[in-house]
Amino acid sequence: MTRLVRGADGRMWTVHSRVEWRNPVASDDFEHDVSGGVLPGVMMAGLLLIMAVVLVAWTPSQVVIPGWLILALIFLAGFFPVRWLIRRPHTLVAESKATPDDLPPERWVGSVRGPLAVRQEAARVARTIEMHSLPDVDGVLQPVD
């Protein structure tokens, strides 16, 4: 998603976002940064698959499994991966180029979780730039040198 916005001072700003597939490292997240990466998740998914295959293989032929139970199990198996996908952090960037009026180029960067929150925050940033020529200092975006 990319938006071109004209600020109140006449500068053109570009507001865009991108999905971050890895969580950004922050100093206050140190305890969570020492995890083993994706290997524990893959191992747990493999164990779950093995247990499901064993359960199906050992089920007697006289047992009737209702269709709603199969749908419920598929929903439970897909819930956390879908939640993980929807809650990925997005990096939101607002940047402007230098102008002939000696206004310096600026770049503001922030992080937002979820696609709907990114869309709302990008619209709010665009509106703030149109009204005040800069993103909101108290908002998600912070200036970067």
mmCIF file of N, CA and C in Angstrom:
data_model
loop_
_atom_site.group_PDB
_atom_site.id
_atom_site.type_symbol
_atom_site.label_atom_id
_atom_site.label_comp_id
_atom_site.label_asym_id
_atom_site.label_seq_id
_atom_site.Cartn_x
_atom_site.Cartn_y
_atom_site.Cartn_z
ATOM 1 N N MET A 1 0.844 -1.166 0.000
ATOM 2 C CA MET A 1 0.000 0.000 0.000
ATOM 3 C C MET A 1 0.899 1.243 0.000
ATOM 4 N N THR A 2 0.717 2.100 -0.955
ATOM 5 C CA THR A 2 1.473 3.341 -1.045
ATOM 6 C C THR A 2 0.494 4.483 -1.297
ATOM 7 N N ARG A 3 0.657 5.563 -0.534
ATOM 8 C CA ARG A 3 -0.178 6.750 -0.708
ATOM 9 C C ARG A 3 0.716 7.959 -0.904
ATOM 10 N N LEU A 4 0.340 8.819 -1.837
ATOM 11 C CA LEU A 4 1.005 10.101 -2.015
ATOM 12 C C LEU A 4 0.141 11.160 -1.343
ATOM 13 N N VAL A 5 0.771 11.972 -0.491
ATOM 14 C CA VAL A 5 0.043 12.973 0.284
ATOM 15 C C VAL A 5 0.757 14.303 0.138
ATOM 16 N N ARG A 6 -0.012 15.365 -0.101
ATOM 17 C CA ARG A 6 0.554 16.708 -0.154
ATOM 18 C C ARG A 6 0.362 17.357 1.205
ATOM 19 N N GLY A 7 1.487 17.752 1.816
ATOM 20 C CA GLY A 7 1.442 18.409 3.115
ATOM 21 C C GLY A 7 0.960 19.839 3.001
ATOM 22 N N ALA A 8 0.646 20.436 4.144
ATOM 23 C CA ALA A 8 0.166 21.816 4.170
ATOM 24 C C ALA A 8 1.239 22.787 3.675
ATOM 25 N N ASP A 9 2.514 22.403 3.776
ATOM 26 C CA ASP A 9 3.599 23.270 3.302
ATOM 27 C C ASP A 9 3.932 23.028 1.829
ATOM 28 N N GLY A 10 3.231 22.128 1.152
ATOM 29 C CA GLY A 10 3.444 21.884 -0.275
ATOM 30 C C GLY A 10 4.319 20.683 -0.580
ATOM 31 N N ARG A 11 4.971 20.113 0.409
ATOM 32 C CA ARG A 11 5.818 18.942 0.170
ATOM 33 C C ARG A 11 4.983 17.718 -0.125
ATOM 34 N N MET A 12 5.506 16.852 -0.983
ATOM 35 C CA MET A 12 4.858 15.578 -1.275
ATOM 36 C C MET A 12 5.456 14.505 -0.366
ATOM 37 N N TRP A 13 4.591 13.780 0.310
ATOM 38 C CA TRP A 13 4.987 12.704 1.210
ATOM 39 C C TRP A 13 4.525 11.381 0.622
ATOM 40 N N THR A 14 5.312 10.350 0.844
ATOM 41 C CA THR A 14 4.942 8.993 0.477
ATOM 42 C C THR A 14 4.728 8.213 1.761
ATOM 43 N N VAL A 15 3.531 7.654 1.920
ATOM 44 C CA VAL A 15 3.213 6.824 3.083
ATOM 45 C C VAL A 15 3.033 5.406 2.572
ATOM 46 N N HIS A 16 3.854 4.479 3.063
ATOM 47 C CA HIS A 16 3.747 3.094 2.622
ATOM 48 C C HIS A 16 4.046 2.144 3.774
ATOM 49 N N SER A 17 3.656 0.886 3.584
ATOM 50 C CA SER A 17 3.884 -0.126 4.620
ATOM 51 C C SER A 17 4.370 -1.410 3.971
ATOM 52 N N ARG A 18 4.988 -2.245 4.793
ATOM 53 C CA ARG A 18 5.414 -3.564 4.333
ATOM 54 C C ARG A 18 5.314 -4.545 5.503
ATOM 55 N N VAL A 19 5.046 -5.786 5.183
ATOM 56 C CA VAL A 19 4.908 -6.827 6.201
ATOM 57 C C VAL A 19 6.292 -7.269 6.648
ATOM 58 N N GLU A 20 6.472 -7.410 7.951
ATOM 59 C CA GLU A 20 7.721 -7.934 8.510
ATOM 60 C C GLU A 20 7.478 -9.395 8.868
ATOM 61 N N TRP A 21 8.208 -10.309 8.249
ATOM 62 C CA TRP A 21 7.995 -11.731 8.517
ATOM 63 C C TRP A 21 8.730 -12.177 9.751
ATOM 64 N N ARG A 22 9.676 -11.394 10.209
ATOM 65 C CA ARG A 22 10.344 -11.660 11.486
ATOM 66 C C ARG A 22 10.019 -10.505 12.414
ATOM 67 N N ASN A 23 9.842 -10.825 13.694
ATOM 68 C CA ASN A 23 9.568 -9.774 14.657
ATOM 69 C C ASN A 23 10.785 -8.877 14.807
ATOM 70 N N PRO A 24 10.580 -7.557 14.821
ATOM 71 C CA PRO A 24 11.717 -6.667 15.022
ATOM 72 C C PRO A 24 12.287 -6.845 16.429
ATOM 73 N N VAL A 25 13.606 -6.824 16.535
ATOM 74 C CA VAL A 25 14.267 -7.010 17.823
ATOM 75 C C VAL A 25 14.218 -5.703 18.592
ATOM 76 N N ALA A 26 13.757 -5.789 19.814
ATOM 77 C CA ALA A 26 13.727 -4.621 20.691
ATOM 78 C C ALA A 26 14.437 -4.989 21.985
ATOM 79 N N SER A 27 15.005 -4.009 22.653
ATOM 80 C CA SER A 27 15.772 -4.283 23.853
ATOM 81 C C SER A 27 14.897 -4.827 24.976
ATOM 82 N N ASP A 28 13.608 -4.447 25.032
ATOM 83 C CA ASP A 28 12.747 -4.938 26.098
ATOM 84 C C ASP A 28 12.194 -6.335 25.807
ATOM 85 N N ASP A 29 12.470 -6.891 24.635
ATOM 86 C CA ASP A 29 12.030 -8.235 24.285
ATOM 87 C C ASP A 29 13.161 -9.254 24.380
ATOM 88 N N PHE A 30 14.150 -8.976 25.210
ATOM 89 C CA PHE A 30 15.333 -9.830 25.246
ATOM 90 C C PHE A 30 14.990 -11.266 25.643
ATOM 91 N N GLU A 31 14.100 -11.447 26.619
ATOM 92 C CA GLU A 31 13.782 -12.799 27.078
ATOM 93 C C GLU A 31 13.179 -13.631 25.958
ATOM 94 N N HIS A 32 12.387 -13.007 25.089
ATOM 95 C CA HIS A 32 11.748 -13.730 24.008
ATOM 96 C C HIS A 32 12.675 -13.904 22.811
ATOM 97 N N ASP A 33 13.775 -13.174 22.798
ATOM 98 C CA ASP A 33 14.688 -13.246 21.673
ATOM 99 C C ASP A 33 15.569 -14.488 21.735
ATOM 100 N N VAL A 34 15.633 -15.184 22.873
ATOM 101 C CA VAL A 34 16.516 -16.328 23.010
ATOM 102 C C VAL A 34 15.829 -17.640 22.657
ATOM 103 N N SER A 35 14.652 -17.575 22.037
ATOM 104 C CA SER A 35 13.961 -18.804 21.636
ATOM 105 C C SER A 35 14.741 -19.485 20.518
ATOM 106 N N GLY A 36 14.360 -20.732 20.257
ATOM 107 C CA GLY A 36 15.087 -21.524 19.275
ATOM 108 C C GLY A 36 14.704 -21.265 17.839
ATOM 109 N N GLY A 37 13.966 -20.225 17.561
ATOM 110 C CA GLY A 37 13.563 -19.923 16.195
ATOM 111 C C GLY A 37 12.304 -20.682 15.823
ATOM 112 N N VAL A 38 12.240 -21.175 14.593
ATOM 113 C CA VAL A 38 11.042 -21.859 14.102
ATOM 114 C C VAL A 38 11.077 -23.361 14.373
ATOM 115 N N LEU A 39 12.207 -23.901 14.808
ATOM 116 C CA LEU A 39 12.334 -25.338 15.021
ATOM 117 C C LEU A 39 11.336 -25.870 16.048
ATOM 118 N N PRO A 40 11.119 -25.226 17.205
ATOM 119 C CA PRO A 40 10.118 -25.768 18.145
ATOM 120 C C PRO A 40 8.710 -25.827 17.553
ATOM 121 N N GLY A 41 8.323 -24.843 16.777
ATOM 122 C CA GLY A 41 7.005 -24.858 16.143
ATOM 123 C C GLY A 41 6.870 -25.985 15.133
ATOM 124 N N VAL A 42 7.911 -26.221 14.356
ATOM 125 C CA VAL A 42 7.896 -27.298 13.366
ATOM 126 C C VAL A 42 7.838 -28.655 14.068
ATOM 127 N N MET A 43 8.588 -28.782 15.166
ATOM 128 C CA MET A 43 8.574 -30.035 15.917
ATOM 129 C C MET A 43 7.195 -30.310 16.511
ATOM 130 N N MET A 44 6.551 -29.302 17.079
ATOM 131 C CA MET A 44 5.219 -29.484 17.655
ATOM 132 C C MET A 44 4.195 -29.819 16.578
ATOM 133 N N ALA A 45 4.269 -29.180 15.419
ATOM 134 C CA ALA A 45 3.355 -29.487 14.319
ATOM 135 C C ALA A 45 3.571 -30.926 13.832
ATOM 136 N N GLY A 46 4.824 -31.358 13.781
ATOM 137 C CA GLY A 46 5.119 -32.737 13.380
ATOM 138 C C GLY A 46 4.576 -33.751 14.377
ATOM 139 N N LEU A 47 4.749 -33.473 15.673
ATOM 140 C CA LEU A 47 4.202 -34.369 16.689
ATOM 141 C C LEU A 47 2.680 -34.422 16.621
ATOM 142 N N LEU A 48 2.045 -33.286 16.395
ATOM 143 C CA LEU A 48 0.593 -33.250 16.272
ATOM 144 C C LEU A 48 0.130 -34.068 15.068
ATOM 145 N N LEU A 49 0.836 -33.965 13.968
ATOM 146 C CA LEU A 49 0.495 -34.742 12.775
ATOM 147 C C LEU A 49 0.668 -36.236 13.020
ATOM 148 N N ILE A 50 1.744 -36.622 13.685
ATOM 149 C CA ILE A 50 1.978 -38.042 13.986
ATOM 150 C C ILE A 50 0.877 -38.576 14.898
ATOM 151 N N MET A 51 0.500 -37.806 15.922
ATOM 152 C CA MET A 51 -0.565 -38.257 16.827
ATOM 153 C C MET A 51 -1.901 -38.374 16.096
ATOM 154 N N ALA A 52 -2.186 -37.467 15.163
ATOM 155 C CA ALA A 52 -3.434 -37.550 14.396
ATOM 156 C C ALA A 52 -3.446 -38.789 13.511
ATOM 157 N N VAL A 53 -2.327 -39.097 12.878
ATOM 158 C CA VAL A 53 -2.244 -40.290 12.020
ATOM 159 C C VAL A 53 -2.413 -41.554 12.855
ATOM 160 N N VAL A 54 -1.786 -41.598 14.032
ATOM 161 C CA VAL A 54 -1.923 -42.761 14.912
ATOM 162 C C VAL A 54 -3.368 -42.909 15.375
ATOM 163 N N LEU A 55 -4.023 -41.823 15.730
ATOM 164 C CA LEU A 55 -5.417 -41.869 16.165
ATOM 165 C C LEU A 55 -6.323 -42.417 15.068
ATOM 166 N N VAL A 56 -6.128 -41.941 13.846
ATOM 167 C CA VAL A 56 -6.942 -42.412 12.724
ATOM 168 C C VAL A 56 -6.636 -43.878 12.412
ATOM 169 N N ALA A 57 -5.374 -44.276 12.489
ATOM 170 C CA ALA A 57 -4.993 -45.651 12.174
ATOM 171 C C ALA A 57 -5.532 -46.638 13.208
ATOM 172 N N TRP A 58 -5.618 -46.271 14.468
ATOM 173 C CA TRP A 58 -6.083 -47.169 15.523
ATOM 174 C C TRP A 58 -7.591 -47.106 15.760
ATOM 175 N N THR A 59 -8.300 -46.256 15.056
ATOM 176 C CA THR A 59 -9.748 -46.174 15.243
ATOM 177 C C THR A 59 -10.407 -47.395 14.613
ATOM 178 N N PRO A 60 -11.254 -48.102 15.404
ATOM 179 C CA PRO A 60 -11.947 -49.269 14.825
ATOM 180 C C PRO A 60 -12.887 -48.846 13.688
ATOM 181 N N SER A 61 -13.154 -49.760 12.799
ATOM 182 C CA SER A 61 -13.986 -49.443 11.632
ATOM 183 C C SER A 61 -15.448 -49.224 12.001
ATOM 184 N N GLN A 62 -15.887 -49.686 13.171
ATOM 185 C CA GLN A 62 -17.270 -49.509 13.586
ATOM 186 C C GLN A 62 -17.566 -48.102 14.102
ATOM 187 N N VAL A 63 -16.542 -47.332 14.397
ATOM 188 C CA VAL A 63 -16.728 -45.982 14.939
ATOM 189 C C VAL A 63 -17.142 -45.037 13.814
ATOM 190 N N VAL A 64 -18.227 -44.289 14.051
ATOM 191 C CA VAL A 64 -18.706 -43.310 13.076
ATOM 192 C C VAL A 64 -18.303 -41.920 13.565
ATOM 193 N N ILE A 65 -17.536 -41.221 12.750
ATOM 194 C CA ILE A 65 -17.073 -39.877 13.115
ATOM 195 C C ILE A 65 -17.976 -38.875 12.421
ATOM 196 N N PRO A 66 -18.643 -37.999 13.200
ATOM 197 C CA PRO A 66 -19.537 -37.014 12.572
ATOM 198 C C PRO A 66 -18.746 -35.955 11.807
ATOM 199 N N GLY A 67 -19.383 -35.405 10.786
ATOM 200 C CA GLY A 67 -18.725 -34.395 9.946
ATOM 201 C C GLY A 67 -18.390 -33.126 10.698
ATOM 202 N N TRP A 68 -19.245 -32.739 11.663
ATOM 203 C CA TRP A 68 -18.974 -31.513 12.423
ATOM 204 C C TRP A 68 -17.716 -31.645 13.262
ATOM 205 N N LEU A 69 -17.395 -32.858 13.707
ATOM 206 C CA LEU A 69 -16.176 -33.054 14.498
ATOM 207 C C LEU A 69 -14.937 -32.847 13.633
ATOM 208 N N ILE A 70 -14.992 -33.324 12.396
ATOM 209 C CA ILE A 70 -13.863 -33.128 11.478
ATOM 210 C C ILE A 70 -13.675 -31.645 11.182
ATOM 211 N N LEU A 71 -14.773 -30.921 10.944
ATOM 212 C CA LEU A 71 -14.678 -29.478 10.703
ATOM 213 C C LEU A 71 -14.144 -28.736 11.924
ATOM 214 N N ALA A 72 -14.571 -29.147 13.115
ATOM 215 C CA ALA A 72 -14.074 -28.509 14.341
ATOM 216 C C ALA A 72 -12.570 -28.739 14.507
ATOM 217 N N LEU A 73 -12.103 -29.950 14.200
ATOM 218 C CA LEU A 73 -10.668 -30.233 14.308
ATOM 219 C C LEU A 73 -9.856 -29.450 13.276
ATOM 220 N N ILE A 74 -10.397 -29.309 12.070
ATOM 221 C CA ILE A 74 -9.709 -28.499 11.050
ATOM 222 C C ILE A 74 -9.647 -27.039 11.492
ATOM 223 N N PHE A 75 -10.740 -26.539 12.053
ATOM 224 C CA PHE A 75 -10.752 -25.162 12.554
ATOM 225 C C PHE A 75 -9.722 -24.975 13.663
ATOM 226 N N LEU A 76 -9.668 -25.911 14.611
ATOM 227 C CA LEU A 76 -8.698 -25.804 15.710
ATOM 228 C C LEU A 76 -7.258 -25.888 15.203
ATOM 229 N N ALA A 77 -7.019 -26.745 14.212
ATOM 230 C CA ALA A 77 -5.662 -26.884 13.671
ATOM 231 C C ALA A 77 -5.236 -25.629 12.910
ATOM 232 N N GLY A 78 -6.190 -24.924 12.275
ATOM 233 C CA GLY A 78 -5.837 -23.748 11.490
ATOM 234 C C GLY A 78 -5.906 -22.436 12.242
ATOM 235 N N PHE A 79 -6.453 -22.440 13.454
ATOM 236 C CA PHE A 79 -6.662 -21.187 14.186
ATOM 237 C C PHE A 79 -5.357 -20.442 14.457
ATOM 238 N N PHE A 80 -4.377 -21.096 15.055
ATOM 239 C CA PHE A 80 -3.154 -20.401 15.435
ATOM 240 C C PHE A 80 -2.288 -19.980 14.244
ATOM 241 N N PRO A 81 -2.161 -20.805 13.198
ATOM 242 C CA PRO A 81 -1.423 -20.302 12.031
ATOM 243 C C PRO A 81 -2.085 -19.083 11.378
ATOM 244 N N VAL A 82 -3.415 -19.092 11.291
ATOM 245 C CA VAL A 82 -4.113 -17.941 10.699
ATOM 246 C C VAL A 82 -3.956 -16.717 11.593
ATOM 247 N N ARG A 83 -4.054 -16.912 12.914
ATOM 248 C CA ARG A 83 -3.866 -15.799 13.854
ATOM 249 C C ARG A 83 -2.446 -15.236 13.726
ATOM 250 N N TRP A 84 -1.456 -16.117 13.598
ATOM 251 C CA TRP A 84 -0.073 -15.673 13.440
ATOM 252 C C TRP A 84 0.073 -14.831 12.174
ATOM 253 N N LEU A 85 -0.564 -15.284 11.096
ATOM 254 C CA LEU A 85 -0.475 -14.574 9.822
ATOM 255 C C LEU A 85 -1.144 -13.209 9.894
ATOM 256 N N ILE A 86 -2.297 -13.138 10.535
ATOM 257 C CA ILE A 86 -3.026 -11.866 10.625
ATOM 258 C C ILE A 86 -2.328 -10.872 11.544
ATOM 259 N N ARG A 87 -1.644 -11.342 12.581
ATOM 260 C CA ARG A 87 -1.027 -10.454 13.562
ATOM 261 C C ARG A 87 0.423 -10.102 13.243
ATOM 262 N N ARG A 88 0.875 -10.321 12.029
ATOM 263 C CA ARG A 88 2.250 -9.967 11.666
ATOM 264 C C ARG A 88 2.452 -8.461 11.788
ATOM 265 N N PRO A 89 3.620 -8.032 12.262
ATOM 266 C CA PRO A 89 3.872 -6.587 12.323
ATOM 267 C C PRO A 89 4.144 -6.020 10.933
ATOM 268 N N HIS A 90 3.692 -4.795 10.725
ATOM 269 C CA HIS A 90 3.929 -4.062 9.489
ATOM 270 C C HIS A 90 4.773 -2.843 9.831
ATOM 271 N N THR A 91 5.730 -2.541 8.991
ATOM 272 C CA THR A 91 6.511 -1.318 9.156
ATOM 273 C C THR A 91 5.846 -0.236 8.323
ATOM 274 N N LEU A 92 5.447 0.840 8.982
ATOM 275 C CA LEU A 92 4.794 1.968 8.329
ATOM 276 C C LEU A 92 5.820 3.082 8.184
ATOM 277 N N VAL A 93 5.961 3.607 6.972
ATOM 278 C CA VAL A 93 6.977 4.618 6.671
ATOM 279 C C VAL A 93 6.321 5.814 5.996
ATOM 280 N N ALA A 94 6.670 7.008 6.472
ATOM 281 C CA ALA A 94 6.264 8.259 5.813
ATOM 282 C C ALA A 94 7.543 9.014 5.498
ATOM 283 N N GLU A 95 7.747 9.345 4.226
ATOM 284 C CA GLU A 95 8.979 10.042 3.855
ATOM 285 C C GLU A 95 8.696 11.120 2.820
ATOM 286 N N SER A 96 9.513 12.165 2.906
ATOM 287 C CA SER A 96 9.396 13.271 1.959
ATOM 288 C C SER A 96 10.762 13.541 1.354
ATOM 289 N N LYS A 97 10.764 14.177 0.220
ATOM 290 C CA LYS A 97 12.012 14.560 -0.445
ATOM 291 C C LYS A 97 12.339 16.016 -0.095
ATOM 292 N N ALA A 98 13.574 16.404 -0.307
ATOM 293 C CA ALA A 98 13.958 17.802 -0.091
ATOM 294 C C ALA A 98 13.287 18.676 -1.143
ATOM 295 N N THR A 99 12.994 19.908 -0.768
ATOM 296 C CA THR A 99 12.324 20.834 -1.689
ATOM 297 C C THR A 99 13.254 21.990 -2.030
ATOM 298 N N PRO A 100 12.950 22.721 -3.106
ATOM 299 C CA PRO A 100 13.766 23.883 -3.451
ATOM 300 C C PRO A 100 13.683 24.984 -2.386
ATOM 301 N N ASP A 101 12.688 24.951 -1.526
ATOM 302 C CA ASP A 101 12.543 25.960 -0.472
ATOM 303 C C ASP A 101 13.426 25.654 0.723
ATOM 304 N N ASP A 102 14.420 24.794 0.560
ATOM 305 C CA ASP A 102 15.356 24.394 1.608
ATOM 306 C C ASP A 102 14.702 23.620 2.745
ATOM 307 N N LEU A 103 13.612 22.920 2.479
ATOM 308 C CA LEU A 103 13.040 22.015 3.473
ATOM 309 C C LEU A 103 13.759 20.676 3.342
ATOM 310 N N PRO A 104 14.318 20.157 4.422
ATOM 311 C CA PRO A 104 15.105 18.920 4.335
ATOM 312 C C PRO A 104 14.211 17.698 4.118
ATOM 313 N N PRO A 105 14.794 16.633 3.585
ATOM 314 C CA PRO A 105 14.013 15.391 3.465
ATOM 315 C C PRO A 105 13.771 14.810 4.858
ATOM 316 N N GLU A 106 12.639 14.162 5.014
ATOM 317 C CA GLU A 106 12.319 13.571 6.311
ATOM 318 C C GLU A 106 11.862 12.139 6.116
ATOM 319 N N ARG A 107 12.095 11.336 7.149
ATOM 320 C CA ARG A 107 11.672 9.930 7.136
ATOM 321 C C ARG A 107 11.180 9.582 8.540
ATOM 322 N N TRP A 108 9.964 9.104 8.622
ATOM 323 C CA TRP A 108 9.345 8.703 9.875
ATOM 324 C C TRP A 108 8.982 7.230 9.755
ATOM 325 N N VAL A 109 9.313 6.427 10.768
ATOM 326 C CA VAL A 109 9.107 4.984 10.720
ATOM 327 C C VAL A 109 8.429 4.523 12.010
ATOM 328 N N GLY A 110 7.529 3.554 11.885
ATOM 329 C CA GLY A 110 6.871 2.961 13.045
ATOM 330 C C GLY A 110 6.399 1.556 12.729
ATOM 331 N N SER A 111 5.947 0.854 13.750
ATOM 332 C CA SER A 111 5.488 -0.516 13.587
ATOM 333 C C SER A 111 4.056 -0.644 14.095
ATOM 334 N N VAL A 112 3.228 -1.346 13.307
ATOM 335 C CA VAL A 112 1.823 -1.563 13.632
ATOM 336 C C VAL A 112 1.512 -3.025 13.370
ATOM 337 N N ARG A 113 0.675 -3.637 14.220
ATOM 338 C CA ARG A 113 0.301 -5.042 14.043
ATOM 339 C C ARG A 113 -1.069 -5.161 13.400
ATOM 340 N N GLY A 114 -1.161 -6.003 12.381
ATOM 341 C CA GLY A 114 -2.435 -6.307 11.744
ATOM 342 C C GLY A 114 -2.734 -5.436 10.544
ATOM 343 N N PRO A 115 -3.321 -6.004 9.496
ATOM 344 C CA PRO A 115 -3.577 -5.252 8.268
ATOM 345 C C PRO A 115 -4.623 -4.147 8.430
ATOM 346 N N LEU A 116 -5.651 -4.361 9.234
ATOM 347 C CA LEU A 116 -6.655 -3.310 9.427
ATOM 348 C C LEU A 116 -6.082 -2.140 10.215
ATOM 349 N N ALA A 117 -5.291 -2.436 11.234
ATOM 350 C CA ALA A 117 -4.665 -1.373 12.020
ATOM 351 C C ALA A 117 -3.692 -0.566 11.165
ATOM 352 N N VAL A 118 -2.986 -1.224 10.244
ATOM 353 C CA VAL A 118 -2.061 -0.521 9.355
ATOM 354 C C VAL A 118 -2.819 0.420 8.439
ATOM 355 N N ARG A 119 -3.923 -0.042 7.888
ATOM 356 C CA ARG A 119 -4.730 0.795 6.995
ATOM 357 C C ARG A 119 -5.262 2.021 7.734
ATOM 358 N N GLN A 120 -5.763 1.823 8.956
ATOM 359 C CA GLN A 120 -6.286 2.942 9.746
ATOM 360 C C GLN A 120 -5.180 3.916 10.128
ATOM 361 N N GLU A 121 -4.037 3.387 10.532
ATOM 362 C CA GLU A 121 -2.927 4.261 10.933
ATOM 363 C C GLU A 121 -2.373 5.025 9.737
ATOM 364 N N ALA A 122 -2.288 4.390 8.570
ATOM 365 C CA ALA A 122 -1.813 5.087 7.368
ATOM 366 C C ALA A 122 -2.771 6.217 6.996
ATOM 367 N N ALA A 123 -4.073 5.984 7.119
ATOM 368 C CA ALA A 123 -5.043 7.038 6.827
ATOM 369 C C ALA A 123 -4.920 8.183 7.832
ATOM 370 N N ARG A 124 -4.684 7.844 9.100
ATOM 371 C CA ARG A 124 -4.532 8.880 10.128
ATOM 372 C C ARG A 124 -3.264 9.700 9.890
ATOM 373 N N VAL A 125 -2.173 9.017 9.521
ATOM 374 C CA VAL A 125 -0.914 9.713 9.231
ATOM 375 C C VAL A 125 -1.091 10.622 8.019
ATOM 376 N N ALA A 126 -1.760 10.149 6.975
ATOM 377 C CA ALA A 126 -1.978 10.965 5.772
ATOM 378 C C ALA A 126 -2.802 12.201 6.103
ATOM 379 N N ARG A 127 -3.828 12.030 6.923
ATOM 380 C CA ARG A 127 -4.660 13.163 7.323
ATOM 381 C C ARG A 127 -3.862 14.183 8.144
ATOM 382 N N THR A 128 -3.012 13.692 9.046
ATOM 383 C CA THR A 128 -2.183 14.580 9.865
ATOM 384 C C THR A 128 -1.183 15.341 9.007
ATOM 385 N N ILE A 129 -0.605 14.668 8.009
ATOM 386 C CA ILE A 129 0.346 15.341 7.113
ATOM 387 C C ILE A 129 -0.369 16.420 6.309
ATOM 388 N N GLU A 130 -1.565 16.146 5.818
ATOM 389 C CA GLU A 130 -2.315 17.143 5.052
ATOM 390 C C GLU A 130 -2.632 18.379 5.896
ATOM 391 N N MET A 131 -2.887 18.176 7.186
ATOM 392 C CA MET A 131 -3.283 19.293 8.045
ATOM 393 C C MET A 131 -2.093 20.025 8.664
ATOM 394 N N HIS A 132 -1.053 19.284 9.065
ATOM 395 C CA HIS A 132 0.038 19.881 9.844
ATOM 396 C C HIS A 132 1.408 19.784 9.187
ATOM 397 N N SER A 133 1.518 19.212 8.025
ATOM 398 C CA SER A 133 2.773 19.062 7.265
ATOM 399 C C SER A 133 3.732 18.033 7.846
ATOM 400 N N LEU A 134 3.405 17.411 8.962
ATOM 401 C CA LEU A 134 4.236 16.383 9.573
ATOM 402 C C LEU A 134 3.336 15.310 10.177
ATOM 403 N N PRO A 135 3.846 14.080 10.318
ATOM 404 C CA PRO A 135 3.096 13.077 11.078
ATOM 405 C C PRO A 135 3.008 13.479 12.549
ATOM 406 N N ASP A 136 2.059 12.921 13.254
ATOM 407 C CA ASP A 136 1.852 13.237 14.664
ATOM 408 C C ASP A 136 3.016 12.701 15.493
ATOM 409 N N VAL A 137 3.606 13.559 16.310
ATOM 410 C CA VAL A 137 4.742 13.159 17.146
ATOM 411 C C VAL A 137 4.311 12.144 18.196
ATOM 412 N N ASP A 138 3.076 12.238 18.658
ATOM 413 C CA ASP A 138 2.572 11.311 19.676
ATOM 414 C C ASP A 138 2.020 10.022 19.070
ATOM 415 N N GLY A 139 2.086 9.869 17.769
ATOM 416 C CA GLY A 139 1.556 8.682 17.097
ATOM 417 C C GLY A 139 2.571 7.561 17.042
ATOM 418 N N VAL A 140 2.312 6.623 16.183
ATOM 419 C CA VAL A 140 3.154 5.439 16.017
ATOM 420 C C VAL A 140 4.489 5.785 15.365
ATOM 421 N N LEU A 141 4.468 6.709 14.411
ATOM 422 C CA LEU A 141 5.696 7.044 13.665
ATOM 423 C C LEU A 141 6.615 7.934 14.484
ATOM 424 N N GLN A 142 7.905 7.675 14.346
ATOM 425 C CA GLN A 142 8.928 8.477 14.991
ATOM 426 C C GLN A 142 9.959 8.889 13.937
ATOM 427 N N PRO A 143 10.512 10.095 14.051
ATOM 428 C CA PRO A 143 11.502 10.526 13.045
ATOM 429 C C PRO A 143 12.779 9.694 13.099
ATOM 430 N N VAL A 144 13.343 9.453 11.919
ATOM 431 C CA VAL A 144 14.586 8.692 11.798
ATOM 432 C C VAL A 144 15.601 9.579 11.096
ATOM 433 N N ASP A 145 16.828 9.559 11.571
ATOM 434 C CA ASP A 145 17.888 10.371 10.942
ATOM 435 C C ASP A 145 18.471 9.701 9.747
#
